[in-house]
Structures are given as structure tokens and as C-alpha cells.
Short mmCIF file of C-alpha atoms in Angstrom, two decimals:
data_model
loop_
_atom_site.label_atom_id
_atom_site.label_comp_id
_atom_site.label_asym_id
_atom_site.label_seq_id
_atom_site.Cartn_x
_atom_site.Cartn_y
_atom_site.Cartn_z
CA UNK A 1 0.00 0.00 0.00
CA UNK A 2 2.97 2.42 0.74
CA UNK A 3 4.32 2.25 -2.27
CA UNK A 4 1.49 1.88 -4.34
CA UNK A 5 0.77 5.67 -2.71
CA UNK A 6 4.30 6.75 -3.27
CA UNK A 7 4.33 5.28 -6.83
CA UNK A 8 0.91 7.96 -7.14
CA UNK A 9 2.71 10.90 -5.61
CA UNK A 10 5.11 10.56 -8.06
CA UNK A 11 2.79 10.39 -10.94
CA UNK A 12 1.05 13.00 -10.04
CA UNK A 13 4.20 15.46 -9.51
CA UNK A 14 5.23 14.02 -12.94
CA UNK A 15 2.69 15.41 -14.58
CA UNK A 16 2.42 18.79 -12.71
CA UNK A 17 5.86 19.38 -13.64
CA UNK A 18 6.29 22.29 -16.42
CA UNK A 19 8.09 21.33 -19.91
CA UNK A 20 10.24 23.29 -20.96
CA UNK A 21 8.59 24.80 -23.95
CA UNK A 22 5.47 25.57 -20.92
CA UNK A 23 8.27 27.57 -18.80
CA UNK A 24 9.32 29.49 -21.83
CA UNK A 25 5.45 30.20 -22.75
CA UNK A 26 5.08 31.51 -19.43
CA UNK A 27 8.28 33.39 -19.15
CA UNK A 28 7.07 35.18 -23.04
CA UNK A 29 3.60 36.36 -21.55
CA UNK A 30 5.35 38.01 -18.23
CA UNK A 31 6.62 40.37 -20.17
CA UNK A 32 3.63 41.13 -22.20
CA UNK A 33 0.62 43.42 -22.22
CA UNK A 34 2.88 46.40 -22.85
CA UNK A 35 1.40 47.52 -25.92
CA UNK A 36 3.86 49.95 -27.23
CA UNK A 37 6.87 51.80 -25.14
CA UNK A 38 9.10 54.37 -25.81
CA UNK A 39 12.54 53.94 -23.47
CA UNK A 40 15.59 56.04 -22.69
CA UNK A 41 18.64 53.39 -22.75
CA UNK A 42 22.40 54.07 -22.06
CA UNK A 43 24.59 51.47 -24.10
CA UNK A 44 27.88 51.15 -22.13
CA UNK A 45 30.99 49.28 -24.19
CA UNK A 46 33.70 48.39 -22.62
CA UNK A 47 37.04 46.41 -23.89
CA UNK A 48 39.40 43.49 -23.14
CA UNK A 49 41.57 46.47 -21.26
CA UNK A 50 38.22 47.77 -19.61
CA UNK A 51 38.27 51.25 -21.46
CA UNK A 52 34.48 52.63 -21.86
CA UNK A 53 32.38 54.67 -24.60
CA UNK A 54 28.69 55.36 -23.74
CA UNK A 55 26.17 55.90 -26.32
CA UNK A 56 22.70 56.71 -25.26
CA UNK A 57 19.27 55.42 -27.45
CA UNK A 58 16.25 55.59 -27.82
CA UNK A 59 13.92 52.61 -28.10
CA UNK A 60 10.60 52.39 -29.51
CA UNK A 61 8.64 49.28 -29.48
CA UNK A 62 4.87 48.10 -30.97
CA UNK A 63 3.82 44.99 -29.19
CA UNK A 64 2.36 42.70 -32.28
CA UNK A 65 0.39 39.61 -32.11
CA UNK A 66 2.99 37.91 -34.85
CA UNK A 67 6.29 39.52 -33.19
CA UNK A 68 6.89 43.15 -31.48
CA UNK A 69 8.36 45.96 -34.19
CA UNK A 70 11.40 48.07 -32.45
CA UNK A 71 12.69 51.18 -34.23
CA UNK A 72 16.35 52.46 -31.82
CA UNK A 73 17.70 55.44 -33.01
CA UNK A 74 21.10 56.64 -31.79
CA UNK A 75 20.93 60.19 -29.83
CA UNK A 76 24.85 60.84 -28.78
CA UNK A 77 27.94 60.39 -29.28
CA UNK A 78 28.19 62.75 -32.51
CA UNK A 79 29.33 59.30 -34.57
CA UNK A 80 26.97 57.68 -34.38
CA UNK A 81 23.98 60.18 -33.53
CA UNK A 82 21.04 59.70 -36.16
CA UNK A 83 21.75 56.10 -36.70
CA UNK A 84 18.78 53.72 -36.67
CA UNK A 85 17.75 50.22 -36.71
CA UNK A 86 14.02 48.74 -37.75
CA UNK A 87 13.13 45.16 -36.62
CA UNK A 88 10.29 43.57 -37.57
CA UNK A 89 10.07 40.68 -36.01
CA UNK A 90 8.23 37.64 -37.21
CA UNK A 91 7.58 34.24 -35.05
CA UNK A 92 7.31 31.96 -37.82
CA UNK A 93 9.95 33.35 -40.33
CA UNK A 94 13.02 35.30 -40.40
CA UNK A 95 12.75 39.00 -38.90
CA UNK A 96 13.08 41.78 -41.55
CA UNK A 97 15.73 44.55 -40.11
CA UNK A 98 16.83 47.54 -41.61
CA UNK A 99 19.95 49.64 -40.55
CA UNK A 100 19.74 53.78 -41.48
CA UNK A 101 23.51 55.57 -41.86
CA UNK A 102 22.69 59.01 -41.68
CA UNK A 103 26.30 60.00 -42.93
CA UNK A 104 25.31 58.33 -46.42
CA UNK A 105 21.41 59.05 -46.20
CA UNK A 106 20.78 55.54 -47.19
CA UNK A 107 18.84 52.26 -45.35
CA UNK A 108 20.77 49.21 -45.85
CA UNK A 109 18.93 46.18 -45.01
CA UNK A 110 20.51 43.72 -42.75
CA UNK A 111 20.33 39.93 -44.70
CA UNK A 112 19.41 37.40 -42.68
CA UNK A 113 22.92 35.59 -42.99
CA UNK A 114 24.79 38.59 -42.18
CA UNK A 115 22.15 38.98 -38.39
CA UNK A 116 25.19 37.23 -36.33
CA UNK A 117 27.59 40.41 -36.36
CA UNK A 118 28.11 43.09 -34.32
CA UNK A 119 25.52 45.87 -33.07
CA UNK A 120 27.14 49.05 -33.63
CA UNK A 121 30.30 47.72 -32.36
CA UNK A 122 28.77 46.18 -29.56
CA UNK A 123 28.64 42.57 -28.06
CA UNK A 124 25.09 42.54 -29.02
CA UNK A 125 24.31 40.90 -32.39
CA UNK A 126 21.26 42.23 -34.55
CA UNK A 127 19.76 38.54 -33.61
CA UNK A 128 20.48 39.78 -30.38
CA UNK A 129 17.96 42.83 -30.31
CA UNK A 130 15.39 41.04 -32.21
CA UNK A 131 12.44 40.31 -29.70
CA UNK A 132 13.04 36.69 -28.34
CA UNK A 133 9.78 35.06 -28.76
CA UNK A 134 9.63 32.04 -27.42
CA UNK A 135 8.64 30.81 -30.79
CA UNK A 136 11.69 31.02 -32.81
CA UNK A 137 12.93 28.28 -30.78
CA UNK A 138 12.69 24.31 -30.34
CA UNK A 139 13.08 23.06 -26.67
CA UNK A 140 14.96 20.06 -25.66
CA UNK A 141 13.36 17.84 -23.14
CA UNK A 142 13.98 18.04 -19.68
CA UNK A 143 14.55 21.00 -17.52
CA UNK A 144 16.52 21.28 -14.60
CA UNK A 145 15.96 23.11 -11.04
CA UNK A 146 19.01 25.10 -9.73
CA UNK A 147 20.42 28.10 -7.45
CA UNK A 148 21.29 31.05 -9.37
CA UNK A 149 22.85 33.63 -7.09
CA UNK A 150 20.09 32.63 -4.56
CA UNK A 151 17.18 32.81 -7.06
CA UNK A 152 15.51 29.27 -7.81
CA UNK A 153 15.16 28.50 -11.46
CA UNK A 154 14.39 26.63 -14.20
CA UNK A 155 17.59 25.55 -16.41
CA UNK A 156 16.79 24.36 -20.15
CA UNK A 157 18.43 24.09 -23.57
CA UNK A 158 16.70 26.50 -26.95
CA UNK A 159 17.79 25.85 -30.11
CA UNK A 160 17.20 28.49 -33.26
CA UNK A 161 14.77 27.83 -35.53
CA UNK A 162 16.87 30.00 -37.91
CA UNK A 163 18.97 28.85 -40.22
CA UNK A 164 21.30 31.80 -40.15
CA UNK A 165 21.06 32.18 -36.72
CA UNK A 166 24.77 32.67 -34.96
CA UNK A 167 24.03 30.14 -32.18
CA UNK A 168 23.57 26.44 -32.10
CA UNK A 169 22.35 26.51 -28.90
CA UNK A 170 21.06 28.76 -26.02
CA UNK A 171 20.33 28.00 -22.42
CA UNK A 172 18.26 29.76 -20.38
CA UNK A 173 18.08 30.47 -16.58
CA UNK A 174 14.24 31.33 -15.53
CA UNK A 175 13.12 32.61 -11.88
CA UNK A 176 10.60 29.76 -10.73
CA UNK A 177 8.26 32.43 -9.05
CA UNK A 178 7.88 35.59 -11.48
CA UNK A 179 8.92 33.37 -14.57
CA UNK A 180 11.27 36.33 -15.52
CA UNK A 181 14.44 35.68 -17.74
CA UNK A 182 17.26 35.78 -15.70
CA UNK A 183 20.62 34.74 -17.62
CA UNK A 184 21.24 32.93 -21.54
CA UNK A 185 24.43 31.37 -22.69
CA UNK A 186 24.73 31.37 -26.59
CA UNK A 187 26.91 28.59 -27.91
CA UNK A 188 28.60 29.92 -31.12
CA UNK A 189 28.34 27.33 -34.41
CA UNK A 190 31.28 25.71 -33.04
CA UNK A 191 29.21 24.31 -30.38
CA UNK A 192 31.44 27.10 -27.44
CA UNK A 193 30.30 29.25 -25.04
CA UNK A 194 30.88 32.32 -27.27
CA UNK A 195 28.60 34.65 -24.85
CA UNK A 196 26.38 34.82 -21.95
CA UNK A 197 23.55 37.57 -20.85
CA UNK A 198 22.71 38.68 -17.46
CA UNK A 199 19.22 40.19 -17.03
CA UNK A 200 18.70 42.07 -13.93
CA UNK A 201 16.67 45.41 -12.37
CA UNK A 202 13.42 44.15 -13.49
CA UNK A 203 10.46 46.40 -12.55
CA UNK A 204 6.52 46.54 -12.84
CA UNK A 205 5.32 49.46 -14.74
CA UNK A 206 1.76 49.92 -15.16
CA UNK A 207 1.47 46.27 -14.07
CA UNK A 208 3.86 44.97 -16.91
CA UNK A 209 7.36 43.72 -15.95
CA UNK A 210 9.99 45.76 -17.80
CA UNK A 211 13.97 44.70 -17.73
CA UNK A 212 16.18 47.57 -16.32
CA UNK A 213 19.66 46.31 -17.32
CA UNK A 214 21.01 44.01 -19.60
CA UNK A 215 24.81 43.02 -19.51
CA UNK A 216 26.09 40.60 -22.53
CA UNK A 217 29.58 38.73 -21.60
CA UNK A 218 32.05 37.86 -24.94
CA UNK A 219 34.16 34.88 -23.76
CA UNK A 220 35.91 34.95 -26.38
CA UNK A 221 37.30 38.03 -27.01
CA UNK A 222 36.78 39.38 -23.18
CA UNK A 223 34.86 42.32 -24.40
CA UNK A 224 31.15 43.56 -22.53
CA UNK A 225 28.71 45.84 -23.57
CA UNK A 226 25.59 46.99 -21.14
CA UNK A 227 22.49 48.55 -21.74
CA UNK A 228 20.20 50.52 -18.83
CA UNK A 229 16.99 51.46 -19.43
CA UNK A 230 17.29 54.97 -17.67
CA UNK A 231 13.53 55.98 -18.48
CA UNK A 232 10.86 53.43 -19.76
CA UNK A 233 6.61 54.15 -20.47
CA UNK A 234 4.79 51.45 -21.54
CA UNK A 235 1.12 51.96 -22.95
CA UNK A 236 2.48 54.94 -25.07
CA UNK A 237 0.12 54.61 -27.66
CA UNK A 238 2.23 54.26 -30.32
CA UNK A 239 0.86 53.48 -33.53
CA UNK A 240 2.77 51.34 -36.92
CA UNK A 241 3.07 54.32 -38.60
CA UNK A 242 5.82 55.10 -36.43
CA UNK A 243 7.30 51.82 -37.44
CA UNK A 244 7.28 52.19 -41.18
CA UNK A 245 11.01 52.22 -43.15
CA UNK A 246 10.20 55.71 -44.34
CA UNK A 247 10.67 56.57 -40.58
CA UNK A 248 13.99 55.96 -41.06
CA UNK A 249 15.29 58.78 -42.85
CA UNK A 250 13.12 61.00 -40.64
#
């Protein structure tokens, strides 16, 4: 009888227990019901020797049933001021991104092989600042339940649906109460670590959770770059005009 009722328990926690696709379903709608924001960022890169620039942004985003649409444009330093990016993202193809040099007045669009380099010199990739739905990803089976700096998670393995993508695999840290993304390691096409992200400062705005800092590790060339949301509003009624590529060259 006592193991008949232990055999049960264990059934039943079996099947309470969240898959890993579940956790990342949860983990996308945490983060949504923002409709559109306009944020204030500071981009901070620093070297192998720890020297530092700081650029400051500003982000735009229009949450979309099919994938969000993000337009950043560059406010300071003087290089790079006027310079701006156009994602729009799609969940069941590859996102369409555009990149506006205001020294040559032209929009260059960013192929979708060429979406694993640099940011604007940063450690970010423009895979990287695509939105990371949850559904441009398969998920291995099997999740694991660990300590990260004191916050219980949920540890499991992504892998890009893209073809082009940069990575061959990611894994993913997720806080077990609040679902929120806490820390990624990209694996490079090699199969090694090439970086890993830190997500931290979280905050409810409006009763939407909002990141506050990102900081994105290269372990391979010892370079870091940071970005802190300095100012965020959600719910800024933002419409897709304000998305369009002729925005661009506005």
C-alpha cells in the first residue's frame, strides 16, 4: 500500500511538472501586455583592457500579435547620432531589419545571414535585439531546477529555428516564481560558449514587468557591452506608422 501511494505521488508530480517549452510560454507572456513603449537606454561598451564609450538610445517598441516591431535610433555620441535600426520581427519566419547611416542618407537592409555580427560595435548581435519570442525556438526535453545567485530557477536548452542564426544553442536560466528571464548562454556554431547575458533590475510598470539592465559577456574576445533602461513608459500609444522604413530617414 505504501508504495502503491508513493508510486501515485510521483505520478502525479510528474505530470504537474512544467516542460520546458510551458516555462518558456510563461516566461514570453510576463513580459507582455505592454502595448507599445518608448525607453531612454544608455549602451555602455567596454574592452578586453576595460576602457568605456557610452552611447545613449532611444527605443521604440509596438507589441504585435505575430512579433513586437522596435525602431532604436542613436541620440549621442556625434558618430553615431542619427543612426537607426528597424526590426520587424516575425515568429514563424526570419525578422526583416533595416539599418539607417545618416552620414550616407541611405537604409541598408541587414540579410538574414549577415544577423550574427556586431551591433554598432557592440557585443550585441542584430539577432540579439530582435524580440526573443519564445517561438523562434525548439526546446529540448527536460529541464533542470538550480540556485542562481540565490534565485531558484528553471535551467533548459533553446535551439534556433533559424537557419542563419549565430548560435547552435542557447540555455536559459528562468526565476521559478515571477517566470522572468534571468541569464542565456549562446553557444557559437562551433558548439562554445561564445557569450552569456545577465538580465537584472526588473520592474513593474503599469502592471507589466519591464527589464532595467542588460549586460552581454564575450568569452571569447573578453569584451562587454551593457544597456540601462534609464527611463521606460509602456502603454504609449504608439501606432505602426511610427514603425514604417520611411521613418527611417526621418
Amino acid at each position: 500500500m505504501k508504495k502503491l501511494l508513493i508510486a501515485t505521488l510521483l505520478s502525479a508530480t510528474t505530470l504537474m511538472a512544467l516542460s520546458n517549452l510551458e516555462i518558456a510560454q510563461k516566461s514570453d507572456q510576463v513580459t507582455d501586455g505592454f502595448e507599445s513603449s518608448i525607453a531612454q537606454t544608455e549602451m555602455i561598451l567596454i574592452n578586453a583592457s576595460g576602457d568605456k564609450s557610452i552611447r545613449k538610445l532611444e527605443m521604440k517598441t509596438l507589441e504585435g500579435e505575430n512579433g513586437d516591431k522596435t525602431i532604436s535610433t542613436f541620440l549621442t555620441p556625434a558618430d553615431v547620432k542619427g543612426t537607426k535600426t528597424l526590426t520587424h520581427e516575425h515568429a514563424d519566419r526570419d525578422d526583416d531589419q533595416w539599418l539607417y547611416l545618416p552620414a550616407l542618407k541611405r537604409v541598408k537592409r541587414i540579410a538574414s545571414r549577415n544577423k550574427s555580427g556586431s551591433f554598432m560595435g557592440s557585443e550585441f548581435s542584430y539577432e540579439d535585439i530582435g524580440n526573443q519570442n519564445y517561438q523562434k525556438f525548439t526546446y529540448k526535453e527536460g529541464v533542470e531546477e538550480v540556485d542562481l545567485n540565490g534565485v531558484a530557477c528553471y535551467k533548459g536548452v533553446r535551439i534556433p529555428k533559424d537557419k542563419n542564426s549565430g548560435y547552435t544553442k542557447q540555455i536559459s536560466w528562468i526565476a521559478k516564481d515571477s517566470f522572468l528571464l534571468q541569464k542565456v548562454e549562446y553557444y557559437d556554431r562551433k558548439g562554445e560558449l561564445l557569450k552569456t547575458a545577465t538580465f537584472s533590475d526588473y520592474k513593474k510598470i503599469d502592471g507589466v514587468w519591464r527589464v532595467g539592465r542588460i549586460e552581454m559577456i564575450n568569452h571569447q574576445n573578453d569584451k562587454r557591452t551593457i544597456l540601462i533602461w534609464q527611463e521606460d513608459k509602456v502603454h504609449a500609444g504608439l501606432t505602426p506608422k511610427a514603425f514604417n522604413k520611411r521613418v527611417l530617414k526621418q
